[in-house]
Coordinates of C-alpha atoms in Angstrom, one line a residue:
Chain P
M1 CA 0.0 0.0 0.0
K2 CA 1.1 3.5 -0.6
S3 CA 1.4 5.9 2.3
A4 CA 0.1 9.5 2.1
D5 CA 3.7 10.7 2.0
D6 CA 4.4 8.3 -0.9
E7 CA 1.6 10.0 -2.8
R8 CA 2.8 13.4 -1.9
T9 CA 6.3 12.5 -2.9
A10 CA 5.1 11.2 -6.2
S11 CA 3.1 14.3 -6.8
V12 CA 5.9 16.7 -6.1
I13 CA 8.3 14.7 -8.3
Y14 CA 5.8 15.0 -11.2
G15 CA 5.7 18.8 -10.4
Y16 CA 9.5 18.9 -10.9
A17 CA 9.3 17.0 -14.2
A18 CA 6.4 19.2 -15.5
S19 CA 8.1 22.5 -14.4
A20 CA 11.4 21.3 -16.0
V21 CA 9.8 20.7 -19.4
V22 CA 8.1 24.1 -19.3
W23 CA 11.5 25.7 -18.8
L24 CA 12.9 23.5 -21.6
L25 CA 10.2 24.7 -24.0
I26 CA 10.8 28.4 -22.9
G27 CA 14.5 28.0 -23.2
S28 CA 14.3 26.3 -26.6
A29 CA 12.0 29.0 -27.9
Y30 CA 14.5 31.7 -26.8
G31 CA 17.4 29.6 -28.2
L32 CA 15.6 29.2 -31.5
V33 CA 14.9 32.9 -31.9
A34 CA 18.5 33.7 -31.1
A35 CA 19.7 31.2 -33.7
W36 CA 17.4 32.5 -36.5
K37 CA 18.4 36.1 -35.7
L38 CA 21.9 35.2 -36.9
S39 CA 20.4 34.3 -40.3
Y40 CA 17.9 37.1 -40.2
P41 CA 19.3 40.0 -38.1
E42 CA 16.2 42.1 -38.7
L43 CA 13.9 39.4 -37.2
L44 CA 12.0 40.6 -34.1
T45 CA 13.9 43.8 -33.6
I46 CA 12.2 44.4 -30.3
E47 CA 14.0 45.6 -27.1
W48 CA 13.2 42.6 -24.9
L49 CA 14.0 40.1 -27.7
S50 CA 17.4 41.6 -28.7
F51 CA 20.1 38.9 -29.1
G52 CA 22.2 40.1 -26.2
R53 CA 19.2 40.0 -23.8
I54 CA 17.8 36.6 -24.9
R55 CA 21.1 34.8 -24.9
P56 CA 21.3 34.7 -21.0
I57 CA 17.5 33.9 -20.8
H58 CA 18.2 30.9 -23.1
T59 CA 21.1 29.6 -20.9
A60 CA 19.4 30.3 -17.6
S61 CA 16.1 28.6 -18.7
I62 CA 17.9 25.6 -20.0
L63 CA 20.6 25.2 -17.3
L64 CA 19.0 26.5 -14.2
G65 CA 15.5 25.7 -15.3
W66 CA 15.3 22.5 -17.3
L67 CA 18.4 20.7 -16.1
S68 CA 18.5 21.8 -12.5
V69 CA 14.7 21.3 -11.9
G70 CA 14.5 18.1 -14.0
L71 CA 17.6 16.4 -12.6
T72 CA 16.6 17.3 -9.0
G73 CA 13.1 15.7 -9.6
M74 CA 14.8 12.5 -10.8
A75 CA 17.3 12.7 -8.0
F76 CA 14.3 12.6 -5.6
V77 CA 13.1 9.4 -7.2
V78 CA 16.5 7.8 -6.8
V79 CA 16.9 9.1 -3.2
A80 CA 13.4 7.8 -2.1
R81 CA 13.8 4.5 -3.9
T82 CA 17.3 3.8 -2.5
A83 CA 16.4 4.9 1.0
R84 CA 13.1 2.9 0.7
R85 CA 11.1 5.7 2.1
P86 CA 9.3 8.8 0.9
L87 CA 11.1 12.2 1.0
W88 CA 11.7 13.6 4.4
S89 CA 9.3 16.4 3.6
P90 CA 7.4 16.5 0.3
L91 CA 6.1 19.9 1.4
L92 CA 9.7 21.3 1.6
A93 CA 10.4 20.0 -1.9
R94 CA 7.3 21.8 -3.1
V95 CA 8.3 25.1 -1.4
A96 CA 11.8 24.7 -3.1
L97 CA 10.2 24.1 -6.5
W98 CA 8.2 27.4 -6.0
C99 CA 11.5 29.2 -5.1
W100 CA 13.1 27.9 -8.3
N101 CA 10.2 28.7 -10.6
L102 CA 9.8 32.1 -9.0
A103 CA 13.6 32.9 -9.5
L104 CA 13.5 31.6 -13.1
A105 CA 10.5 33.8 -13.9
A106 CA 12.0 36.8 -12.2
G107 CA 15.3 36.1 -14.0
L108 CA 13.5 36.0 -17.3
V109 CA 11.7 39.3 -16.7
T110 CA 14.8 41.2 -15.3
L111 CA 17.0 40.0 -18.1
S112 CA 14.4 41.0 -20.7
L113 CA 14.4 44.5 -19.2
G114 CA 18.2 44.6 -19.4
I115 CA 18.6 44.3 -15.7
T116 CA 21.7 42.1 -15.4
R117 CA 25.1 41.8 -13.6
G118 CA 26.7 41.7 -17.1
P119 CA 27.8 39.1 -19.6
I120 CA 29.2 36.8 -17.0
E121 CA 27.8 33.4 -17.9
Y122 CA 25.3 31.6 -15.6
R123 CA 25.5 34.3 -13.0
E124 CA 23.9 37.1 -14.8
W125 CA 20.8 37.3 -12.5
I126 CA 20.9 40.1 -10.1
T127 CA 21.6 39.0 -6.5
P128 CA 18.0 39.1 -5.1
V129 CA 16.9 36.7 -7.9
A130 CA 19.9 34.4 -7.4
A131 CA 19.2 34.4 -3.6
V132 CA 15.7 33.0 -4.1
F133 CA 17.2 30.3 -6.3
A134 CA 19.8 29.6 -3.7
V135 CA 17.1 29.1 -1.0
G136 CA 15.6 26.4 -3.2
V137 CA 19.0 24.7 -3.5
L138 CA 19.5 24.7 0.2
L139 CA 16.0 23.4 1.0
N140 CA 16.4 20.6 -1.5
G141 CA 19.8 19.7 -0.2
V142 CA 18.6 19.5 3.4
N143 CA 15.6 17.5 2.4
I144 CA 17.8 14.9 0.5
L145 CA 20.3 14.7 3.3
L146 CA 17.6 14.1 6.0
T147 CA 15.9 11.5 3.8
L148 CA 19.1 9.7 3.5
I149 CA 20.0 10.0 7.2
K150 CA 16.6 8.5 8.1
R151 CA 16.8 5.8 5.4
H152 CA 15.3 2.4 5.8
T153 CA 18.3 0.6 4.4
D154 CA 21.7 -0.2 5.8
E155 CA 24.0 1.2 3.1
L156 CA 24.0 4.3 0.8
Y157 CA 23.9 3.5 -2.9
I158 CA 26.6 5.2 -5.0
S159 CA 24.0 7.4 -6.7
N160 CA 23.4 9.1 -3.4
W161 CA 27.1 10.1 -3.2
F162 CA 26.9 12.0 -6.4
I163 CA 23.6 13.6 -5.5
L164 CA 24.8 14.6 -2.0
G165 CA 28.0 15.9 -3.6
A166 CA 26.1 18.1 -6.1
F167 CA 24.0 19.6 -3.4
T168 CA 27.1 20.2 -1.2
W169 CA 29.2 21.8 -4.0
L170 CA 26.6 24.1 -5.7
P171 CA 25.9 26.3 -2.6
I172 CA 29.6 26.8 -2.2
Q173 CA 30.3 27.8 -5.8
Y174 CA 27.2 29.9 -6.1
V175 CA 28.0 32.0 -3.1
I176 CA 31.6 32.5 -4.4
A177 CA 30.1 33.5 -7.8
Y178 CA 28.1 36.3 -6.1
L179 CA 30.7 37.5 -3.6
P180 CA 30.8 41.3 -3.9
A181 CA 34.5 41.2 -3.0
F182 CA 35.3 39.8 -6.5
D183 CA 33.1 42.1 -8.5
R184 CA 36.0 44.1 -9.9
G185 CA 39.2 43.4 -11.8
V186 CA 40.9 40.3 -13.2
G187 CA 40.1 38.5 -9.9
N188 CA 36.6 38.4 -11.2
V189 CA 37.8 36.6 -14.4
V190 CA 39.5 33.9 -12.3
I191 CA 36.2 33.4 -10.4
Q192 CA 34.3 33.4 -13.7
G193 CA 36.5 30.7 -15.2
Y194 CA 36.1 28.6 -12.0
Y195 CA 32.4 29.1 -11.6
M196 CA 31.2 28.6 -15.2
H197 CA 33.2 25.4 -15.2
V198 CA 32.3 23.9 -11.8
V199 CA 28.6 24.7 -12.2
L200 CA 28.7 22.3 -15.2
G201 CA 31.1 19.7 -13.7
L202 CA 30.1 19.7 -10.1
W203 CA 26.4 20.3 -10.4
F204 CA 24.9 19.0 -13.6
T205 CA 27.5 16.3 -14.1
P206 CA 27.2 14.6 -10.7
L207 CA 23.4 14.9 -10.7
A208 CA 23.2 13.3 -14.2
L209 CA 25.7 10.6 -13.3
G210 CA 24.1 9.9 -9.9
V211 CA 20.7 9.5 -11.5
T212 CA 22.1 7.3 -14.3
Y213 CA 23.9 5.0 -11.8
W214 CA 20.4 4.2 -10.6
V215 CA 18.5 4.3 -13.9
L216 CA 20.6 1.8 -15.7
P217 CA 20.3 -1.0 -13.2
R218 CA 16.5 -0.4 -13.0
L219 CA 16.1 -0.5 -16.8
L220 CA 18.3 -3.6 -17.3
R221 CA 17.3 -5.4 -14.1
K222 CA 20.9 -6.1 -13.1
P223 CA 23.5 -4.3 -10.9
I224 CA 25.9 -1.7 -12.3
Y225 CA 29.0 -3.3 -13.9
S226 CA 31.5 -2.0 -11.4
Y227 CA 30.7 -0.3 -8.1
T228 CA 34.4 0.6 -7.6
L229 CA 34.6 2.5 -10.9
G230 CA 31.6 4.5 -9.6
V231 CA 33.5 5.4 -6.5
L232 CA 36.6 6.3 -8.5
A233 CA 34.5 8.5 -10.8
F234 CA 33.0 10.3 -7.8
W235 CA 36.4 11.3 -6.3
G236 CA 38.1 11.8 -9.6
N237 CA 35.4 14.1 -10.8
L238 CA 35.7 16.2 -7.6
V239 CA 39.4 16.6 -7.8
F240 CA 40.1 17.0 -11.5
Y241 CA 37.1 19.0 -12.5
T242 CA 37.4 21.6 -9.8
L243 CA 41.0 22.4 -10.8
I244 CA 40.6 23.0 -14.5
G245 CA 38.2 26.0 -14.8
A246 CA 41.0 28.4 -15.8
H247 CA 41.2 26.7 -19.2
H248 CA 38.4 29.0 -20.3
Y249 CA 40.9 31.9 -20.3
V250 CA 43.9 30.5 -22.0
F251 CA 46.3 33.4 -23.0
A252 CA 44.3 35.9 -20.9
P253 CA 46.2 38.0 -18.3
I254 CA 45.5 35.5 -15.5
P255 CA 48.4 33.7 -13.9
W256 CA 50.2 31.4 -16.4
W257 CA 50.6 28.6 -13.8
L258 CA 46.9 28.6 -13.3
Q259 CA 46.3 28.2 -17.1
S260 CA 49.0 25.5 -17.4
T261 CA 47.6 23.6 -14.4
A262 CA 44.2 23.7 -15.8
I263 CA 45.3 22.5 -19.3
L264 CA 47.4 19.7 -17.9
L265 CA 44.9 18.4 -15.4
G266 CA 42.4 18.2 -18.2
W267 CA 44.1 14.9 -19.0
G268 CA 43.3 13.7 -15.5
M269 CA 39.7 14.6 -16.0
L270 CA 39.5 11.8 -18.6
I271 CA 39.9 9.2 -15.8
P272 CA 36.6 9.8 -14.1
V273 CA 34.8 10.5 -17.4
W274 CA 35.8 7.3 -19.1
A275 CA 35.4 5.4 -15.8
S276 CA 31.7 6.3 -15.9
V277 CA 31.3 5.9 -19.6
A278 CA 32.9 2.4 -19.5
N279 CA 30.8 1.5 -16.5
F280 CA 27.5 2.5 -18.2
V281 CA 28.4 0.8 -21.5
L282 CA 29.7 -2.4 -19.8
T283 CA 26.5 -2.6 -17.8
M284 CA 24.6 -2.7 -21.0
N285 CA 26.9 -5.4 -22.4
H286 CA 25.1 -8.7 -22.7
S287 CA 21.8 -6.9 -22.4
W288 CA 21.7 -5.4 -25.9
R289 CA 18.3 -7.0 -26.7
L290 CA 16.8 -5.3 -23.7
V291 CA 18.4 -2.0 -24.7
R292 CA 17.1 -2.3 -28.2
H293 CA 13.5 -2.6 -27.0
E294 CA 13.7 0.1 -24.4
P295 CA 14.0 3.7 -25.8
A296 CA 14.8 5.1 -22.4
A297 CA 18.0 3.0 -22.6
W298 CA 18.8 4.6 -26.0
F299 CA 18.9 8.0 -24.4
V300 CA 21.2 6.7 -21.7
L301 CA 23.5 4.9 -24.2
A302 CA 23.7 8.0 -26.5
G303 CA 24.2 10.3 -23.4
A304 CA 27.0 8.1 -22.0
I305 CA 28.9 8.1 -25.3
M306 CA 28.4 11.8 -25.9
Y307 CA 29.7 12.4 -22.3
G308 CA 32.9 10.6 -23.2
V309 CA 33.4 12.3 -26.5
A310 CA 32.4 15.8 -25.5
S311 CA 34.6 15.7 -22.4
S312 CA 37.6 14.5 -24.3
Q313 CA 36.9 17.3 -26.9
G314 CA 37.0 19.7 -23.9
T315 CA 40.4 18.4 -22.8
L316 CA 41.9 18.8 -26.3
Q317 CA 40.3 22.2 -26.9
A318 CA 42.3 23.6 -23.9
F319 CA 45.7 22.8 -25.4
R320 CA 47.3 26.1 -26.3
D321 CA 48.0 25.1 -30.0
V322 CA 44.3 24.2 -30.5
N323 CA 43.0 27.0 -28.3
V324 CA 44.7 29.7 -30.2
L325 CA 42.8 28.7 -33.3
L326 CA 39.4 27.8 -31.9
H327 CA 38.9 30.0 -28.9
F328 CA 36.3 32.8 -29.4
S329 CA 34.8 30.8 -32.2
N330 CA 31.5 28.9 -32.7
Y331 CA 33.4 25.7 -32.1
T332 CA 32.9 26.5 -28.4
V333 CA 29.2 26.9 -28.9
G334 CA 29.1 23.5 -30.6
H335 CA 31.0 21.9 -27.7
A336 CA 28.8 23.5 -25.1
H337 CA 25.7 22.1 -26.7
F338 CA 27.3 18.7 -27.2
A339 CA 28.0 18.5 -23.5
A340 CA 24.9 20.2 -22.0
Y341 CA 22.5 18.6 -24.4
G342 CA 24.2 15.4 -25.8
F343 CA 25.4 14.4 -22.4
V344 CA 23.3 15.9 -19.6
S345 CA 20.0 16.4 -21.3
F346 CA 20.1 13.0 -23.0
L347 CA 20.7 11.3 -19.6
L348 CA 17.8 13.4 -18.2
F349 CA 15.5 12.4 -21.0
G350 CA 16.4 8.7 -20.4
A351 CA 15.9 9.1 -16.6
I352 CA 12.4 10.7 -17.1
Y353 CA 11.3 7.9 -19.4
A354 CA 12.8 5.2 -17.1
L355 CA 11.6 6.6 -13.7
L356 CA 8.5 8.7 -14.2
P357 CA 6.2 5.8 -15.2
R358 CA 7.3 4.0 -12.0
V359 CA 6.3 7.1 -10.0
T360 CA 3.0 8.0 -11.6
G361 CA 1.9 4.6 -12.8
R362 CA 1.5 5.6 -16.4
E363 CA 3.5 4.5 -19.4
V364 CA 4.4 6.3 -22.6
S365 CA 4.1 4.7 -26.0
G366 CA 7.4 3.4 -27.4
G367 CA 6.7 5.2 -30.7
A368 CA 6.4 8.6 -29.0
M369 CA 9.7 8.0 -27.1
R370 CA 11.5 6.9 -30.4
L371 CA 10.2 10.0 -32.2
H372 CA 11.6 12.2 -29.4
F373 CA 14.9 10.3 -29.6
W374 CA 15.4 10.6 -33.4
L375 CA 14.3 14.3 -33.5
A376 CA 16.6 15.2 -30.7
L377 CA 19.6 13.2 -31.9
S378 CA 19.4 14.4 -35.6
G379 CA 18.8 18.0 -34.4
L380 CA 21.9 17.8 -32.2
A381 CA 24.0 16.2 -34.9
L382 CA 23.2 19.1 -37.2
Y383 CA 23.8 21.6 -34.4
V384 CA 27.2 20.3 -33.3
T385 CA 28.5 19.5 -36.8
S386 CA 27.5 23.0 -38.2
M387 CA 29.0 24.9 -35.2
T388 CA 32.2 22.8 -35.3
I389 CA 32.7 23.5 -39.0
A390 CA 31.8 27.2 -38.5
G391 CA 34.3 27.5 -35.6
V392 CA 37.1 26.0 -37.6
L393 CA 36.3 28.3 -40.6
Q394 CA 36.3 31.3 -38.2
G395 CA 39.6 30.3 -36.7
L396 CA 41.2 29.8 -40.1
S397 CA 39.9 33.1 -41.3
W398 CA 41.4 34.9 -38.3
A399 CA 44.7 33.1 -38.7
D400 CA 44.8 34.2 -42.3
G401 CA 44.6 37.8 -41.2
A402 CA 41.5 38.3 -43.5
P403 CA 39.2 41.3 -42.7
F404 CA 37.0 40.3 -39.7
I405 CA 33.8 40.4 -41.7
E406 CA 35.0 37.4 -43.7
S407 CA 34.7 35.2 -40.6
V408 CA 31.1 36.4 -40.3
V409 CA 30.3 35.7 -43.9
V410 CA 31.8 32.1 -43.9
N411 CA 29.6 31.3 -41.0
K412 CA 26.3 32.2 -42.6
P413 CA 25.5 28.9 -44.3
W414 CA 26.3 27.1 -41.1
Y415 CA 24.0 29.4 -39.1
W416 CA 21.2 28.1 -41.3
V417 CA 22.1 24.5 -40.6
R418 CA 22.4 25.3 -36.9
A419 CA 18.9 26.9 -36.8
L420 CA 17.5 23.9 -38.6
G421 CA 19.1 21.6 -36.0
G422 CA 17.7 23.7 -33.2
S423 CA 14.3 23.5 -34.8
L424 CA 14.4 19.7 -34.7
M425 CA 15.6 19.8 -31.1
T426 CA 12.7 22.1 -30.2
A427 CA 10.3 19.8 -32.0
S428 CA 11.6 16.9 -29.9
H429 CA 10.9 18.9 -26.8
V430 CA 7.2 19.3 -27.8
V431 CA 7.1 15.5 -28.1
L432 CA 8.6 15.2 -24.6
A433 CA 6.1 17.7 -23.2
W434 CA 3.3 15.6 -24.7
N435 CA 4.9 12.4 -23.2
I436 CA 5.2 14.0 -19.8
W437 CA 1.5 15.0 -20.0
Q438 CA 0.8 11.3 -20.8
M439 CA 2.6 10.3 -17.6
R440 CA 0.6 12.6 -15.3
P441 CA -0.3 10.9 -12.0
L442 CA -3.4 8.8 -11.9
R443 CA -6.1 10.2 -9.6
A444 CA -7.1 6.8 -8.3
P445 CA -4.2 5.1 -6.4
R446 CA -3.0 2.0 -8.0
A447 CA -1.9 -0.7 -5.6
A448 CA 1.0 -2.0 -7.6
V449 CA 2.6 1.4 -7.8
G450 CA 4.5 2.8 -4.9
L451 CA 7.6 4.8 -4.6
T452 CA 9.2 2.6 -1.9
M453 CA 7.7 -0.8 -2.7
E454 CA 10.5 -2.1 -4.9
A455 CA 13.8 -3.2 -3.5
P456 CA 16.8 -1.5 -5.0
A457 CA 19.0 -3.4 -7.4
Chain D
M1 CA 40.6 2.6 1.4
T2 CA 37.9 -0.1 1.7
D3 CA 37.3 1.0 5.2
L4 CA 36.9 4.6 4.1
T5 CA 34.5 3.6 1.3
D6 CA 32.6 1.6 3.8
F7 CA 32.4 4.6 6.1
F8 CA 30.9 6.7 3.4
H9 CA 28.4 4.0 2.6
H10 CA 26.9 4.4 6.1
H11 CA 27.3 8.1 6.7
P12 CA 25.7 10.7 4.4
V13 CA 26.9 13.5 6.6
G14 CA 30.4 12.1 6.1
I15 CA 30.1 12.4 2.3
V16 CA 28.9 16.0 2.6
T17 CA 31.6 17.0 5.1
V18 CA 34.6 15.4 3.4
S19 CA 33.6 16.1 -0.3
G20 CA 32.6 19.6 0.8
A21 CA 36.0 20.2 2.5
V22 CA 38.0 18.8 -0.5
F23 CA 36.0 21.0 -2.8
L24 CA 36.5 24.1 -0.6
L25 CA 40.3 23.4 -0.3
L26 CA 40.7 23.1 -4.1
T27 CA 38.5 26.1 -4.6
V28 CA 40.8 28.2 -2.4
L29 CA 43.8 27.0 -4.3
V30 CA 42.6 27.7 -7.9
A31 CA 40.0 30.5 -7.4
I32 CA 40.0 32.3 -4.1
R33 CA 43.7 32.7 -3.5
P34 CA 44.6 33.8 -7.1
A35 CA 41.6 36.1 -7.1
V36 CA 42.7 37.7 -3.8
E37 CA 46.3 38.2 -5.1
L38 CA 45.1 39.8 -8.3
K39 CA 42.8 42.1 -6.3
E40 CA 45.8 43.3 -4.3
A41 CA 47.7 43.9 -7.6
D42 CA 44.7 45.9 -8.9
A43 CA 45.1 48.3 -6.0
S44 CA 48.4 49.6 -7.6
A45 CA 46.8 50.1 -11.0
P46 CA 46.4 53.7 -12.2
Q47 CA 43.1 55.1 -11.2
V48 CA 41.2 56.8 -14.0
S49 CA 37.6 57.9 -13.3
D50 CA 35.1 57.7 -16.1
T51 CA 32.8 60.6 -17.0
A52 CA 29.2 60.1 -16.1
A53 CA 28.3 59.6 -19.8
I54 CA 30.9 56.8 -20.2
A55 CA 29.6 55.1 -17.0
R56 CA 26.0 55.2 -18.2
G57 CA 27.1 54.0 -21.6
R58 CA 28.9 51.0 -20.1
A59 CA 25.8 50.1 -18.2
I60 CA 23.9 50.0 -21.5
Y61 CA 26.7 47.9 -23.0
L62 CA 26.1 45.4 -20.1
A63 CA 22.3 45.6 -20.3
E64 CA 22.3 44.8 -24.1
G65 CA 24.7 41.9 -23.6
C66 CA 27.2 43.3 -26.1
G67 CA 29.9 41.3 -24.3
Y68 CA 28.5 38.0 -25.4
C69 CA 29.6 38.6 -29.0
H70 CA 32.4 41.1 -28.5
S71 CA 35.5 40.3 -26.5
Q72 CA 37.8 43.0 -25.0
L73 CA 40.9 40.8 -24.7
V74 CA 44.0 41.0 -26.9
R75 CA 45.9 37.8 -26.3
G76 CA 49.7 37.7 -26.7
V77 CA 49.5 35.6 -29.9
P78 CA 50.1 36.5 -33.5
V79 CA 46.4 36.1 -34.5
D80 CA 45.5 39.0 -32.2
T81 CA 48.1 41.6 -33.1
R82 CA 45.6 43.4 -35.3
Y83 CA 43.7 44.4 -32.2
G84 CA 46.6 46.1 -30.3
R85 CA 49.2 45.2 -27.7
P86 CA 48.4 42.2 -25.5
S87 CA 46.0 43.0 -22.7
S88 CA 47.4 43.1 -19.2
A89 CA 45.7 42.6 -15.8
S90 CA 45.9 46.3 -15.0
D91 CA 43.7 47.0 -18.1
Y92 CA 40.8 45.5 -16.2
A93 CA 41.7 46.7 -12.7
R94 CA 38.8 49.1 -12.3
E95 CA 36.2 47.2 -14.3
A96 CA 33.2 45.7 -12.7
P97 CA 32.7 43.2 -14.2
P98 CA 35.7 43.0 -16.6
L99 CA 34.5 42.4 -20.1
M100 CA 37.2 40.0 -21.5
G101 CA 34.5 37.8 -23.1
T102 CA 34.7 34.4 -24.6
E103 CA 33.3 34.8 -28.1
R104 CA 34.0 36.8 -31.2
T105 CA 30.9 36.6 -33.2
G106 CA 31.8 40.2 -33.8
P107 CA 35.3 41.7 -33.6
D108 CA 37.3 42.4 -30.4
L109 CA 36.6 45.8 -29.0
A110 CA 39.6 46.2 -26.7
N111 CA 40.7 49.2 -28.7
V112 CA 37.6 50.2 -30.6
G113 CA 38.0 53.7 -29.3
H114 CA 41.1 54.0 -31.5
R115 CA 39.7 52.1 -34.4
Q116 CA 36.3 53.8 -34.7
P117 CA 36.7 57.2 -33.3
S118 CA 33.8 58.7 -35.2
T119 CA 30.6 59.5 -33.3
M120 CA 28.6 59.5 -36.4
W121 CA 29.9 56.2 -37.7
N122 CA 29.1 54.6 -34.3
L123 CA 25.6 56.1 -34.2
Y124 CA 24.7 54.9 -37.7
H125 CA 26.1 51.5 -36.8
L126 CA 24.0 51.2 -33.7
F127 CA 20.9 52.4 -35.4
D128 CA 21.3 49.8 -38.0
P129 CA 24.7 47.9 -38.4
R130 CA 23.8 47.0 -42.0
S131 CA 23.7 50.6 -43.0
M132 CA 27.5 50.6 -42.4
V133 CA 28.5 47.0 -42.9
P134 CA 26.1 45.2 -45.2
Q135 CA 27.1 41.6 -44.2
S136 CA 26.8 42.3 -40.5
V137 CA 24.7 40.1 -38.3
M138 CA 24.7 42.4 -35.3
P139 CA 21.3 43.5 -33.8
A140 CA 20.0 47.0 -34.6
F141 CA 19.2 49.2 -31.6
P142 CA 16.4 51.5 -32.9
W143 CA 14.9 51.9 -29.5
Y144 CA 17.8 54.3 -28.6
F145 CA 16.6 56.6 -31.5
R146 CA 13.5 58.7 -32.3
I147 CA 12.3 58.6 -35.9
V148 CA 10.8 62.0 -36.8
D149 CA 10.0 64.0 -40.0
A150 CA 13.1 65.6 -41.4
S151 CA 11.5 69.0 -41.1
A152 CA 11.0 68.4 -37.3
A153 CA 14.7 67.7 -36.7
P154 CA 16.4 70.4 -34.5
K155 CA 18.8 72.5 -36.6
D156 CA 21.7 72.2 -34.1
G157 CA 21.4 68.5 -33.1
I158 CA 22.5 65.2 -34.6
A159 CA 20.2 63.6 -37.1
L160 CA 20.8 60.4 -39.0
V161 CA 19.9 60.5 -42.6
L162 CA 19.6 57.2 -44.4
P163 CA 17.9 55.9 -47.6
E164 CA 15.1 53.3 -47.6
P165 CA 14.9 50.6 -46.3
F166 CA 16.9 51.9 -43.3
L167 CA 14.5 54.9 -42.8
P168 CA 11.2 55.7 -44.4
A169 CA 11.4 58.5 -47.0
G170 CA 11.4 62.0 -45.4
K171 CA 12.3 60.7 -42.0
V172 CA 15.5 61.1 -39.9
A173 CA 16.6 59.3 -36.7
L174 CA 17.5 61.4 -33.7
P175 CA 19.7 59.7 -31.1
K176 CA 18.3 59.5 -27.6
P177 CA 20.8 60.3 -24.7
E178 CA 21.3 56.6 -24.2
A179 CA 22.7 56.2 -27.8
L180 CA 25.1 59.1 -27.2
D181 CA 26.2 57.5 -23.8
L182 CA 26.8 54.2 -25.4
V183 CA 28.9 55.8 -28.1
A184 CA 30.8 57.8 -25.5
Y185 CA 31.6 54.5 -23.8
L186 CA 32.7 52.7 -27.0
M187 CA 35.0 55.6 -27.9
S188 CA 36.5 55.4 -24.5
V189 CA 37.5 51.7 -24.8
K190 CA 41.2 51.9 -25.4
Q191 CA 44.0 49.7 -24.1
R192 CA 47.0 50.9 -26.0

């Protein structure tokens, strides 16, 4: 039987999934408008839709909205299942969701009005807006920690390490990102390189990995290939990822040792990355028939592979010889989408399809999931390919010493391809929204469904 | 090692404490300490105070997100020599936030004050970049201008005169104070 708290936990988790997909749709719409503006600069010449204003709205809606809200919702499923109990407080989780939605909406409005801290990525929101978001982070962190302390199992599953880590590291880096002491001067740039890097690698990455370390065993009904590799990935990610943020400012007037350390330790980062990729793929080994019939697993497989490739790309991109050609170019834009979408979003798509039906008791048709998969993957392929080619062409044009405008002109065909890819990605998100609506919780409780009924793998 | 892993498997607070402490320690090493040292170095940089117009213009530059597409960072590499001498830390000492940037969808602006010292060119370019550079993909900023009948333009002020399709026939564009502030800022951006 389901307890009342089970029901409330299931309901709030659905609230996270639904909010996440709303922010995904909003963020995609802004991204798409921004993309088309580079092909049609006259398109929507309206103050609050100007390129420089909607770019941070796109990134905030996708990163802080879709990914943070969605991954946290799925993390709740993992935490509740592995602790074999409902959330410590479903009410607190709901309050935190309102904090996040409020901050995201306020962020959208303020950035539209040109109220910003400046083009400092992922911390553009003014401090009061960011503070509301931070309250949501803290509430969720406390909720997860208390759920795990009061767990009904003996041991903590590895997923919970990653989830606890994410909720420990984000508050620290977020506070540092907003410290007024570092508002001015090159110190701010050092903080910027650090923050824009760790927010990806020590917030989205551990959440996505933690959720996947649980999703895969559930989907394939067998334990993860190597538990030890999971532990290695946890500590490896913490140590290496934290140290390499300065590689975003190679050749800038920040300390040379800091840049060199960051470039060199990028090699080390490959250890935890490929440990997790290998772990996921080897867990799928001998279960390929199951994988083939389970579209949720397609997302996980594609996400795992893209995690490995995009991260390795990041390591190479930092080398000074490569960086001098490709930095400042659209190559970086391609890389960012490869990682945030191909890796993190794909794992989140897979997690939603794998876990949400188990929470709400409603399935999605395989055809709808496959349609989402192929639209998203083909859109992303066009996106990353076009921006990679565009970036190389820009870099070569600059190296040639051609007039700057040539680097703009050579990009124009590729801007078209990118906008087409973005359109396919956005179409896939409409399919996802439809699928999440299909998975809305049943009004009448179904005896077979319960958050805490099933034993963990 | 096994004992330690076993400990973390039973103590969520242990994971939070130890992973938080490791993270904080590494953060101090690669972010806080270098940032504090640079802050101290900034104190010795020459202090130049901006005029009110330049300060207002910079605020508009931030609000419009110009820095997403325009870097203000000349690296000490051959590719960047066209933009001026390599930037140094002291170039950013009084900037909050510094506008080094990470993309060049448009050209670097570290020395745009030297490169485009004409108020009129900058005004036309802000009103509609394609009136000056046909292939440009930069946004236009018509909301910083008033479009009025040519006959209504003040005799002693600045009026932008452009053919169709940039302006309807018989109309001129008058810069609002914000446009003049933004241009004042752009013309002040000089590192060499």
